[in-house]
Amino acid sequence: MSVEQQTNDLLDVFSKASAGLFEITVRYIKHFEQGLYGCGLAKPSKRMRNALAIDREVLVVVSTFTDQQQRTIKFAMQEIQESQGRLETTMAIVLHRDKDGNSKLRNWGRDAGISILPILEVESLKDSITLERALCVELYSHDTFDVTGPVSDDANFYGRRDEAIDLARKLQKGQIRSCLGIRKVGKTSIVNRILREVQTSHDCLCVMVDCSKDDVWGLDAAGLLSSISKTLEFALANQKKYAKISSSTKAPVLADTRAQFENVLRKVGRPFILVFDEVDYVTPGSPTNQNWREQFNVFWRNLRAVYQEASREGVVFSVLIAGVSAHWFTVESIEGVENAALAFVPEEYLTPMPLGASVAMLRRLGRIAGLQIDDSAAELIAAATGNMPYWARKCGSYINRNIPVSERPCEITRDRIEPMVTTFVKEEGAAIAEVALRHLFRVYPALFKAASLCHEGKGAQVSERDKRILRRYGILQGASDVLSGQMMTAGFQVLKEGTSGIEPVVPATPDGLNLSLDEWAEELAAVGKRRNLVERRLRELVLNFLRFDCMSSGSLPDLLQRIISIVPSKSREVLAHLTAEQAVSKFNWTDIVKLIGKEWVLFEKLFGDKDIFMKHCDVINDRYDAHAKDADSADFALYRRSLKYVEERLSKLQ
């Protein structure tokens, strides 16, 4: 039997088995990379539209190969792209004859950003009931709640779309806007969404300044202003609508730089938007460059002068600032000098989402995962997580992992998930909230005492101004003086127990001091907790950096192979059919460090000297709590120093 006949037969079997579920409206055969594929456009019934949370036709790909290759995924994505919106962009069905194909196709699809529902002909094409269950199980095995980085696409952007569109429109009129908020509240996501809106819906030019980059916060005022000016000039010369800042290596004269910036602005001829993200890195409270205590005033005094001159000349010049704190834009003087940025930037906070938006987000994500979350259950999750979208999704991900796929689709009630929410807060939520709070109080120390008093039930002693700011950050609940939700309360409790003020307590232990058993236990627990947090963050960092590099080079299908290349060949075979996330999750500390070392070119700007980084990682690998090694107070001091070294470099990404 010819390959073409086999392909048609398999599509016929699917069409028969899917009666009542799908209607094949179009079918064709196509050659791709020396292979032959069958295609069908399947129109879902109302039942399947609800079960799979889709509203467009689904691509059905037929591949008769007994050993599936990644080109099947490439072919499916090409066909979806060429359909011009007719087909679902987030999923496709693949009919195949490879006994190991289900796991391979599913994992390759996830790495490429698409849900592949693989169907092995002998298993799932008996009747419509068997096919429906197979499709749902395949789809529901994917965690739709979990998200690791900023988003801007419609599939993942919830609750703030109108806000982003409104800000994009206002920035066309020469305004200064800000987007402030606690870590992981969605600042970078909304900035990305705004940039997407202004590029697709408006005729303007944007320059993006990511202040968390080493080559940006390492500049002085003149250098930063010069870099912005030259980047704008480059964008004009190359007729670009968007450009990220390119740091200047020369030492410019400030007055000349300001004049150059004004001259370039006159040539733009359309609205110009200057966007600062992670602006806290170039303020007097910068955790990385103390020179900004002096340079902050200089930079904003000159940028303000350029902005005002542009306004007088009729040039549309807008500024968008995103970061954690507007504190340094509100103080009257810095280092005894009048603050040039005073009241220049409005205090506009990205507050937690409204309850209705949180509930809608959770219910939609749950429906895709086969979890029909009722309103009371969704409200419980939203309340526990303080209506923080990232926190709510992490809680939803925990619940998703603890409900068997075999039960879905199923209804999720408040009574069923209440114990899960409580457990999540204890096991994961408190640590997530603690990191966000620690970062906030490091860049805005004055709020720590105010939050402490509210936590202790002494809110009456806190000024209304401080309470208003805490409410805008989402730390206080509504108009009350109590902390917002279980996660916020638990995170603040962990922060208070582990700190004296803001920074971690590193007790000075005199040489030769003999600690009691309880004190040794506390030391072990403290360093163990910090080490586990660092390891988890390194794991996420490695995955995100490698994925971004693969996406930039167009080699996303090679992501898994790059990750597992550092393990022995026998172990590599075991990991070959996993997703990139699953493979990284199985790495131990030494595997992660080895992978960073191999891909050092990606991490050099973050970690600095490779030899120093590796030495600190070797020290951290001496797990006194797990390896039963002899250790004295000096060993613990060295261990804490190495942890602090890695923590400080990771904090640059916050």
XYZ file of C-alpha atoms in Angstrom:
654
model
C 0.000 0.000 0.000
C 1.373 3.433 -0.937
C 2.138 6.094 1.667
C -0.581 8.283 0.182
C -3.160 5.502 0.560
C -2.054 4.838 4.170
C -2.404 8.541 4.916
C -5.915 8.730 3.480
C -6.969 5.553 5.307
C -5.779 6.919 8.649
C -7.638 10.170 8.079
C -10.772 8.170 7.170
C -10.511 6.211 10.424
C -10.196 9.465 12.392
C -13.171 10.985 10.577
C -15.298 7.961 11.486
C -14.143 7.804 15.122
C -14.666 11.546 15.607
C -18.320 11.515 14.536
C -20.187 13.876 16.845
C -16.924 15.472 17.969
C -15.428 16.926 14.786
C -16.444 17.411 11.173
C -13.628 17.244 8.608
C -14.339 20.186 6.292
C -11.142 20.152 4.202
C -8.532 17.450 3.570
C -5.363 17.411 1.487
C -1.910 15.822 1.173
C 1.306 17.842 1.144
C 5.051 17.212 0.790
C 7.355 18.786 3.394
C 11.112 18.244 3.833
C 11.119 14.981 1.847
C 8.131 13.646 3.760
C 4.449 13.262 2.898
C 1.778 14.455 5.331
C -1.988 14.330 5.288
C -4.003 17.243 6.642
C -7.580 17.748 7.695
C -9.354 20.828 9.004
C -11.626 19.641 11.806
C -14.599 21.762 12.825
C -15.327 21.028 16.518
C -18.807 20.379 17.847
C -20.182 22.541 20.642
C -19.221 19.822 23.141
C -15.593 19.783 21.976
C -15.428 23.571 21.830
C -16.313 23.661 25.505
C -14.106 20.715 26.482
C -11.019 22.029 24.672
C -11.787 25.757 25.149
C -11.493 26.486 21.417
C -13.610 28.377 18.895
C -11.830 27.793 15.566
C -11.087 24.788 13.398
C -8.308 22.436 14.504
C -5.495 21.179 12.289
C -5.281 17.380 12.042
C -1.912 16.143 10.730
C -1.444 12.546 9.559
C 2.111 11.190 9.728
C 2.636 7.527 8.818
C 6.293 7.385 9.898
C 7.027 4.734 12.527
C 9.738 6.970 14.017
C 8.452 10.513 14.443
C 10.808 13.464 13.908
C 10.620 17.113 14.932
C 9.803 18.148 11.371
C 6.212 17.025 12.080
C 5.937 19.914 14.551
C 7.522 22.309 12.054
C 5.025 21.230 9.414
C 2.043 21.689 11.745
C 3.178 25.178 12.770
C 3.727 26.141 9.126
C 0.212 25.043 8.150
C -1.338 26.924 11.076
C 0.559 30.077 10.171
C -0.479 29.855 6.521
C -4.159 29.416 7.459
C -4.365 33.173 8.195
C -6.391 32.827 11.374
C -8.702 30.021 10.310
C -7.039 27.420 12.569
C -6.426 27.311 16.313
C -2.912 28.621 16.939
C -2.347 26.923 20.280
C -3.052 23.281 19.450
C -3.043 20.609 16.734
C -3.920 16.901 16.505
C -1.318 14.483 15.099
C -2.309 10.956 13.981
C 0.725 8.678 13.877
C 2.058 5.094 14.025
C 5.091 5.536 16.290
C 4.709 3.595 19.569
C 6.957 6.170 21.299
C 5.454 9.066 19.370
C 3.007 10.351 21.964
C 5.638 11.538 24.432
C 8.007 12.794 21.731
C 5.410 14.838 19.865
C 3.907 16.219 23.063
C 7.269 17.327 24.438
C 8.508 18.805 21.171
C 5.259 20.721 20.850
C 5.589 22.231 24.310
C 9.136 23.343 23.586
C 7.834 25.035 20.431
C 4.926 26.697 22.275
C 2.044 24.628 20.899
C -0.115 21.894 22.459
C 0.171 18.770 20.329
C -2.519 16.137 20.911
C -0.924 12.932 19.567
C -3.178 9.988 18.685
C -1.696 6.516 18.129
C -3.947 4.775 15.600
C -4.277 1.413 17.384
C -5.104 2.928 20.780
C -7.515 5.809 20.428
C -9.378 5.558 17.123
C -11.886 2.862 18.122
C -14.886 5.122 18.743
C -15.821 8.682 19.677
C -15.788 8.004 23.448
C -12.241 6.621 23.353
C -11.068 9.447 21.095
C -12.623 12.165 23.265
C -10.989 10.795 26.411
C -7.619 10.499 24.660
C -7.771 14.083 23.413
C -8.798 15.479 26.789
C -6.141 13.534 28.694
C -3.442 14.748 26.312
C -4.575 18.358 26.601
C -5.163 18.313 30.343
C -1.694 16.934 31.075
C -0.293 20.395 30.240
C -0.125 22.925 33.089
C -1.892 25.977 31.687
C -1.515 27.946 34.925
C 2.251 27.955 35.184
C 4.127 30.908 33.707
C 7.769 31.825 34.305
C 8.335 35.176 32.651
C 6.697 38.312 31.248
C 3.823 37.825 28.803
C 2.100 40.052 26.274
C 0.166 37.681 23.994
C -3.627 37.464 24.197
C -3.513 33.838 25.341
C -1.734 34.726 28.598
C -2.474 38.415 29.173
C -5.352 38.788 31.615
C -7.158 41.673 33.266
C -4.995 44.592 32.102
C -5.489 44.687 28.337
C -7.609 47.847 28.406
C -5.148 49.464 30.805
C -2.251 48.773 28.420
C -4.184 50.045 25.397
C -5.136 53.216 27.290
C -1.534 53.868 28.333
C -0.326 53.296 24.768
C -2.826 55.889 23.554
C -1.820 58.452 26.198
C 1.842 58.060 25.298
C 1.047 59.403 21.818
C 0.407 62.838 23.345
C 3.708 63.722 25.019
C 2.899 62.516 28.531
C 5.009 61.137 31.370
C 3.530 57.958 32.853
C 4.712 55.366 35.330
C 4.012 51.736 36.092
C 5.086 50.910 39.640
C 4.463 47.787 41.651
C 5.767 44.939 43.741
C 7.888 42.256 42.105
C 5.988 39.831 39.820
C 2.824 41.939 39.770
C 3.137 42.226 35.976
C 5.081 45.451 35.310
C 7.286 44.092 32.541
C 4.317 42.268 31.019
C 2.320 45.478 30.733
C 5.371 47.322 29.361
C 5.744 44.614 26.710
C 2.046 44.865 25.914
C 2.282 48.655 25.577
C 5.273 48.331 23.254
C 3.335 45.816 21.194
C 0.338 48.157 20.980
C 2.321 51.245 19.976
C 4.179 49.320 17.269
C 1.061 47.748 15.752
C -1.580 50.438 16.279
C 0.309 53.752 16.302
C 2.868 55.571 14.186
C 5.598 56.357 16.679
C 9.188 55.504 17.608
C 10.183 53.752 20.855
C 13.526 53.380 22.599
C 13.665 50.789 25.384
C 16.062 51.246 28.313
C 16.338 48.111 30.466
C 18.127 49.523 33.496
C 18.824 46.072 34.960
C 21.473 45.428 32.300
C 25.048 45.730 33.534
C 26.072 47.966 30.654
C 23.200 50.353 31.472
C 23.385 50.769 35.251
C 27.173 50.881 34.896
C 26.920 54.177 32.971
C 26.948 57.666 34.457
C 24.387 60.383 33.670
C 26.206 61.649 30.574
C 26.801 58.119 29.310
C 23.149 57.121 29.686
C 21.892 60.281 27.996
C 24.406 59.810 25.178
C 23.406 56.158 24.733
C 19.733 57.128 24.446
C 20.550 59.824 21.894
C 22.708 57.531 19.739
C 20.149 54.727 19.883
C 17.459 57.146 18.710
C 19.738 58.326 15.912
C 20.372 54.719 14.864
C 16.627 53.948 14.836
C 15.966 56.974 12.619
C 18.753 56.091 10.201
C 17.444 52.530 9.840
C 13.739 53.515 9.772
C 12.909 51.407 12.822
C 9.858 51.822 15.049
C 11.541 50.197 18.034
C 15.120 49.997 19.315
C 16.654 48.799 22.570
C 19.377 50.940 24.063
C 22.931 50.374 22.886
C 25.428 51.527 25.510
C 28.002 54.127 24.548
C 31.617 53.255 25.408
C 32.958 56.800 25.061
C 33.042 59.381 27.871
C 30.821 62.177 26.500
C 30.525 65.781 27.643
C 27.126 66.271 29.278
C 26.277 69.604 27.633
C 27.186 68.300 24.175
C 25.157 65.141 24.759
C 22.066 67.104 25.753
C 22.352 69.324 22.673
C 22.820 66.260 20.458
C 19.710 64.634 21.955
C 17.645 67.773 21.275
C 18.849 67.901 17.661
C 17.994 64.243 17.035
C 14.537 64.701 18.581
C 13.724 67.446 16.073
C 14.272 64.956 13.233
C 11.846 62.293 14.503
C 8.718 63.831 12.975
C 6.339 61.624 14.984
C 5.741 60.788 18.668
C 8.845 59.535 20.466
C 8.432 57.259 23.506
C 11.319 56.640 25.895
C 10.676 53.592 28.107
C 12.609 52.800 31.293
C 12.159 49.340 32.818
C 13.656 48.342 36.211
C 14.376 52.027 36.858
C 15.398 51.267 40.469
C 18.845 50.261 39.178
C 19.609 53.889 38.229
C 18.368 55.606 41.396
C 20.214 56.525 44.615
C 18.927 53.235 46.052
C 20.585 51.193 43.295
C 21.733 47.794 44.608
C 24.501 47.649 41.990
C 26.015 51.120 41.491
C 26.420 53.618 44.322
C 27.446 56.345 41.843
C 23.784 56.880 41.051
C 23.428 58.693 44.376
C 25.156 61.579 42.592
C 24.299 60.807 38.965
C 20.520 60.472 39.479
C 19.975 64.201 39.898
C 22.293 65.042 37.019
C 20.551 62.685 34.607
C 16.982 63.699 35.388
C 17.815 67.416 35.458
C 19.118 67.182 31.894
C 16.378 64.822 30.673
C 13.787 67.216 32.121
C 15.428 70.084 30.233
C 15.262 68.109 26.969
C 11.622 67.189 27.628
C 10.603 70.781 28.344
C 12.408 72.115 25.274
C 10.744 69.465 23.117
C 7.355 70.561 24.441
C 8.101 74.200 23.597
C 9.120 73.246 20.051
C 6.042 71.088 19.482
C 7.938 67.785 19.498
C 5.879 64.925 20.971
C 8.160 63.297 23.564
C 6.696 60.807 26.076
C 8.340 58.923 28.927
C 7.181 55.652 30.524
C 8.888 54.501 33.716
C 8.456 51.024 35.211
C 9.948 49.876 38.483
C 9.234 49.093 42.088
C 9.514 52.444 43.822
C 8.875 56.121 43.028
C 10.491 57.114 46.329
C 13.403 58.972 44.723
C 11.009 60.983 42.580
C 9.223 62.274 45.717
C 12.053 63.407 48.039
C 12.889 67.128 48.066
C 16.673 66.785 47.968
C 19.369 64.167 47.389
C 22.832 64.535 48.914
C 21.899 68.092 49.897
C 20.979 69.092 46.327
C 17.445 69.969 45.225
C 15.871 66.951 43.509
C 15.427 67.769 39.818
C 13.079 64.803 39.394
C 10.718 65.899 42.191
C 7.132 65.424 40.960
C 8.471 64.871 37.416
C 7.199 61.286 37.450
C 3.633 60.601 38.681
C 3.074 57.836 41.246
C 0.972 55.407 39.213
C 0.878 51.912 40.688
C 0.081 48.623 39.027
C -2.208 47.395 41.763
C -3.449 43.802 42.141
C -6.168 42.783 39.676
C -9.835 43.318 40.541
C -11.499 40.257 42.048
C -13.677 39.736 38.977
C -10.653 39.729 36.657
C -8.804 37.256 38.897
C -11.810 34.922 38.965
C -12.226 35.127 35.183
C -8.527 34.360 34.637
C -8.569 31.352 36.970
C -11.782 29.950 35.503
C -10.555 30.273 31.918
C -7.179 28.670 32.660
C -8.924 25.960 34.648
C -11.337 25.207 31.818
C -8.423 24.641 29.429
C -6.941 22.204 31.965
C -10.259 20.378 32.441
C -10.927 21.988 35.838
C -14.333 23.635 36.046
C -13.566 26.020 38.914
C -16.688 27.504 40.456
C -16.843 31.134 41.588
C -16.374 30.447 45.300
C -13.278 28.315 44.647
C -11.785 30.945 42.330
C -12.518 33.661 44.898
C -10.727 31.600 47.554
C -7.581 31.372 45.398
C -7.756 35.074 44.528
C -8.176 36.087 48.180
C -5.360 33.827 49.391
C -2.974 35.253 46.787
C -3.977 38.880 47.250
C -5.293 39.082 43.652
C -1.707 39.055 42.377
C -1.956 37.409 38.923
C 1.414 35.637 39.096
C 0.742 34.348 42.620
C -2.763 33.206 41.676
C -1.399 31.272 38.692
C 1.230 29.599 40.886
C -1.507 28.536 43.312
C -3.605 27.279 40.393
C -0.586 25.343 39.118
C -0.209 23.662 42.516
C -3.878 22.635 42.498
C -3.560 21.429 38.897
C -0.653 19.159 39.874
C -2.643 17.628 42.715
C -5.770 16.674 40.765
C -5.365 13.506 38.653
C -5.764 13.967 34.907
C -7.909 10.827 34.796
C -10.695 12.646 36.705
C -11.024 15.486 34.195
C -13.046 17.281 33.147
C -14.359 17.748 36.676
C -15.886 20.422 38.887
C -13.653 22.153 41.432
C -15.385 23.392 44.570
C -14.145 25.519 47.433
C -14.342 22.624 49.905
C -12.117 20.438 47.732
C -9.297 22.929 47.193
C -9.266 24.750 50.541
C -6.730 22.315 52.081
C -4.635 22.524 48.888
C -4.524 26.325 49.065
C -3.415 26.198 52.698
C -0.696 23.674 51.861
C 0.456 25.727 48.865
C 0.892 28.815 51.023
C 3.048 26.855 53.476
C 5.127 24.946 50.925
C 5.584 27.453 48.088
C 3.553 30.626 48.503
C 5.310 32.032 51.560
C 8.711 31.833 49.834
C 7.379 33.548 46.678
C 5.836 36.377 48.723
C 8.938 36.745 50.881
C 11.168 37.314 47.834
C 8.814 40.013 46.510
C 8.554 41.762 49.885
C 12.301 41.618 50.517
C 12.932 43.242 47.138
C 10.357 45.983 47.812
C 11.763 46.850 51.222
C 15.309 46.898 49.874
C 14.427 49.630 47.362
C 11.848 51.314 49.641
C 13.114 50.707 53.221
C 10.718 53.205 54.817
C 7.774 50.881 54.172
C 9.182 47.996 56.220
C 8.394 49.558 59.597
C 4.917 50.593 58.431
C 4.151 47.080 57.207
C 5.512 45.598 60.451
C 3.175 47.719 62.550
C 0.192 46.721 60.409
C 1.228 43.064 60.679
C 1.278 43.428 64.477
C -2.196 44.989 64.516
C -0.877 48.501 65.213
C -2.063 50.110 62.001
C -3.320 53.164 63.899
C 0.328 54.147 64.484
C 1.064 54.238 60.739
C 0.602 57.453 58.762
C -2.192 57.512 56.208
C 0.340 58.247 53.469
C 2.308 55.068 54.194
C -0.873 53.003 54.419
C -2.045 54.429 51.113
C 1.232 53.377 49.462
C 1.030 49.903 51.025
C -2.493 49.526 49.652
C -1.351 50.573 46.186
C 1.339 47.902 46.296
C -1.311 45.379 47.344
C 0.292 44.687 50.725
C -2.723 45.931 52.681
C -6.200 44.649 51.917
C -8.684 47.211 50.603
C -9.322 50.043 53.036
C -8.241 47.981 56.055
C -4.952 47.898 57.968
C -4.423 44.125 57.642
C -2.118 42.341 55.221
C -3.718 41.159 51.981
C -4.295 37.412 51.926
C -2.642 34.300 53.324
C 0.387 34.485 51.016
C 1.226 38.068 51.925
C 0.835 37.342 55.641
C 2.909 34.156 55.505
C 5.592 35.795 53.360
C 5.908 38.749 55.704
C 6.138 36.419 58.692
C 8.986 34.501 57.027
C 10.693 37.794 56.192
C 10.497 39.043 59.780
C 11.750 35.761 61.194
C 14.740 35.708 58.864
C 15.771 39.356 58.920
C 16.811 42.164 61.181
C 15.437 45.119 59.294
C 15.824 44.243 55.644
C 19.067 42.420 54.995
C 19.581 38.764 56.016
C 21.043 38.273 59.445
C 24.641 37.054 59.283
C 25.619 36.721 62.944
C 29.229 37.390 63.766
C 30.555 34.258 65.431
C 33.869 34.688 67.294
C 36.565 32.141 66.514
C 36.465 29.143 68.774
C 32.885 29.681 69.929
C 31.111 26.403 70.647
C 27.486 26.599 69.547
C 24.758 24.602 71.202
C 22.902 21.880 69.306
C 19.893 24.150 68.844
C 22.095 26.931 67.466
C 23.789 24.520 65.045
C 20.359 23.321 63.924
C 19.269 26.909 63.277
C 22.455 27.575 61.286
C 21.900 24.467 59.169
C 18.240 25.298 58.575
C 19.019 28.897 57.602
C 21.725 28.103 55.046
C 19.754 25.107 53.761
C 16.718 27.255 53.046
C 18.782 29.925 51.296
C 20.623 27.305 49.243
C 17.374 25.649 48.115
C 15.979 29.014 47.042
C 19.151 29.822 45.080
C 19.086 26.395 43.403
C 15.457 26.816 42.367
C 16.133 30.264 40.922
C 19.218 29.045 39.057
C 17.150 26.228 37.590
C 14.567 28.699 36.245
C 17.291 31.083 35.079
C 19.137 28.445 33.056
C 15.949 27.281 31.350
C 14.800 30.811 30.467
C 18.215 31.967 29.185
C 18.676 28.888 26.999
C 15.112 29.034 25.683
C 15.483 32.712 24.770
C 18.809 32.038 23.036
C 17.267 29.178 21.037
C 14.284 31.334 20.068
C 16.598 34.161 18.971
C 18.638 31.822 16.781
C 15.609 29.964 15.397
C 16.741 26.672 16.943
C 14.041 26.144 19.572
C 13.678 22.416 18.727
C 17.325 21.971 19.819
C 16.659 23.295 23.337
C 16.353 19.880 25.004
C 19.534 18.558 23.393
C 21.506 21.594 24.574
C 20.272 21.045 28.106
C 20.956 17.314 28.381
C 24.290 17.470 26.556
C 26.135 17.840 29.886
C 24.951 14.509 31.330
C 26.454 11.073 30.520
C 25.088 9.306 27.441
C 23.145 6.712 29.476
C 21.372 9.404 31.462
C 20.817 11.341 28.242
C 18.738 8.494 26.821
C 16.454 8.607 29.868
C 15.933 12.372 29.511
C 15.556 12.467 25.718
C 11.750 12.108 25.704
C 11.098 14.702 28.420
C 10.323 18.382 27.991
C 13.044 20.922 28.639
C 11.334 21.863 31.926
C 11.140 18.252 33.076
C 14.778 17.607 32.179
C 16.040 20.647 34.095
C 13.885 19.711 37.095
C 15.825 16.439 37.376
C 19.220 18.184 37.471
C 21.073 18.421 40.768
C 23.245 21.361 41.839
C 26.381 20.156 40.059
C 24.448 19.533 36.826
C 23.068 23.074 36.859
C 26.504 24.574 37.513
C 28.035 22.408 34.788
C 25.401 23.581 32.287
C 26.028 27.229 33.203
C 29.749 26.648 32.713
C 29.225 25.122 29.283
C 26.928 27.967 28.186
C 29.007 30.635 29.935
C 28.718 33.125 27.091
C 25.027 33.549 28.030
C 25.697 34.079 31.733
C 28.978 36.006 31.771
C 27.387 39.454 32.048
C 25.309 38.317 35.004
C 27.869 36.346 37.022
C 31.131 38.076 36.069
C 34.357 36.119 36.504
C 33.826 32.435 35.701
C 36.517 31.073 38.040
C 35.183 33.031 41.011
C 31.621 31.915 40.289
C 32.667 28.261 40.039
C 34.596 28.448 43.322
C 31.573 29.848 45.135
C 29.390 27.120 43.606
C 31.835 24.477 44.852
C 31.533 25.896 48.365
C 27.728 25.873 48.148
C 27.835 22.212 47.105
C 29.348 21.342 50.516
C 25.966 20.634 52.067
C 26.759 20.302 55.738
C 23.142 19.493 56.551
C 23.022 16.621 54.036
C 26.570 15.291 53.765
C 27.383 14.984 57.492
C 30.669 16.884 57.052
C 32.654 18.456 59.850
C 32.133 22.202 59.961
C 32.932 25.053 62.319
C 31.817 28.660 62.488
C 34.415 29.687 59.904
C 33.025 27.149 57.428
C 29.554 28.590 57.876
C 30.883 32.113 57.356
C 32.460 31.024 54.053
C 29.252 29.238 53.084
C 27.143 32.330 53.767
C 29.592 34.464 51.807
C 29.289 32.208 48.759
C 25.500 32.180 49.024
C 25.471 35.965 49.248
C 27.715 36.208 46.170
C 25.272 34.214 44.029
C 22.186 35.852 45.597
C 23.458 39.345 44.801
C 23.983 38.480 41.153
C 20.579 36.848 40.885
C 19.014 39.951 42.437
C 20.003 41.904 39.315
C 17.172 40.107 37.518
C 14.501 41.087 40.026
